[in-house]
XYZ file of C-alpha atoms in Angstrom:
74
model
C 12.722 8.292 1.748
C 10.308 10.247 -0.407
C 8.823 8.848 -3.585
C 10.594 11.472 -5.675
C 13.935 10.284 -4.259
C 13.158 6.689 -5.202
C 12.272 7.717 -8.746
C 15.288 10.014 -9.146
C 17.707 7.285 -8.014
C 17.632 5.774 -11.493
C 17.445 2.259 -10.048
C 14.878 -0.246 -11.216
C 12.132 -0.376 -8.607
C 9.067 -2.449 -7.949
C 5.839 -0.886 -6.725
C 2.260 -1.974 -6.137
C -1.072 -0.210 -5.963
C -3.580 -1.353 -3.359
C -7.301 -0.777 -3.720
C -9.344 -0.311 -0.531
C -12.098 -2.879 0.001
C -15.583 -2.066 -1.221
C -17.084 -3.548 1.940
C -15.934 -3.797 5.553
C -16.125 -7.580 5.246
C -13.377 -7.505 2.589
C -10.942 -5.530 4.755
C -9.165 -8.650 6.058
C -8.459 -9.913 2.534
C -6.866 -6.567 1.639
C -4.767 -6.708 4.822
C -3.587 -10.221 3.920
C -2.778 -9.154 0.368
C -0.698 -6.186 1.542
C 1.204 -8.504 3.888
C 2.067 -10.846 1.017
C 3.004 -7.957 -1.280
C 5.248 -6.449 1.414
C 7.247 -9.696 1.490
C 8.373 -8.859 -2.057
C 10.087 -5.726 -0.643
C 8.705 -3.208 -3.155
C 10.211 0.267 -3.267
C 6.776 1.624 -2.366
C 3.084 0.808 -2.349
C 0.315 3.258 -3.139
C -3.240 3.066 -1.869
C -5.998 4.485 -4.027
C -8.666 6.743 -2.663
C -11.270 4.914 -4.705
C -13.236 6.134 -7.693
C -15.240 9.131 -6.577
C -14.151 8.520 -2.983
C -16.562 5.610 -2.754
C -14.042 3.236 -1.160
C -11.951 5.771 0.708
C -13.051 4.729 4.202
C -9.979 2.535 4.824
C -7.414 4.286 2.605
C -5.452 6.007 5.378
C -5.477 3.038 7.754
C -4.210 0.726 4.999
C -1.435 3.154 4.038
C -0.418 3.587 7.671
C -0.226 -0.150 8.318
C 1.848 -0.697 5.176
C 4.353 1.835 6.468
C 4.408 0.924 10.174
C 3.958 -2.851 10.058
C 5.964 -3.648 6.947
C 8.340 -0.700 6.629
C 7.314 -0.067 3.038
C 6.849 3.574 2.029
C 3.276 4.286 1.016
């Protein structure tokens, strides 16, 4: 389902925004957080690109894992 379809449905929905880690060492904590958030079954989760692209290194891999591992549109 596309985001526009979720929003047009008129149903109340829950969503979360995930921020990529600033350092590679923080990646595991972001992965754990997305796992816990996914348990809440949000309608979708967005992943920021980071201010000025400074934290964009993991954006696509985080979004992909949210979708494939947890079945949550991202």
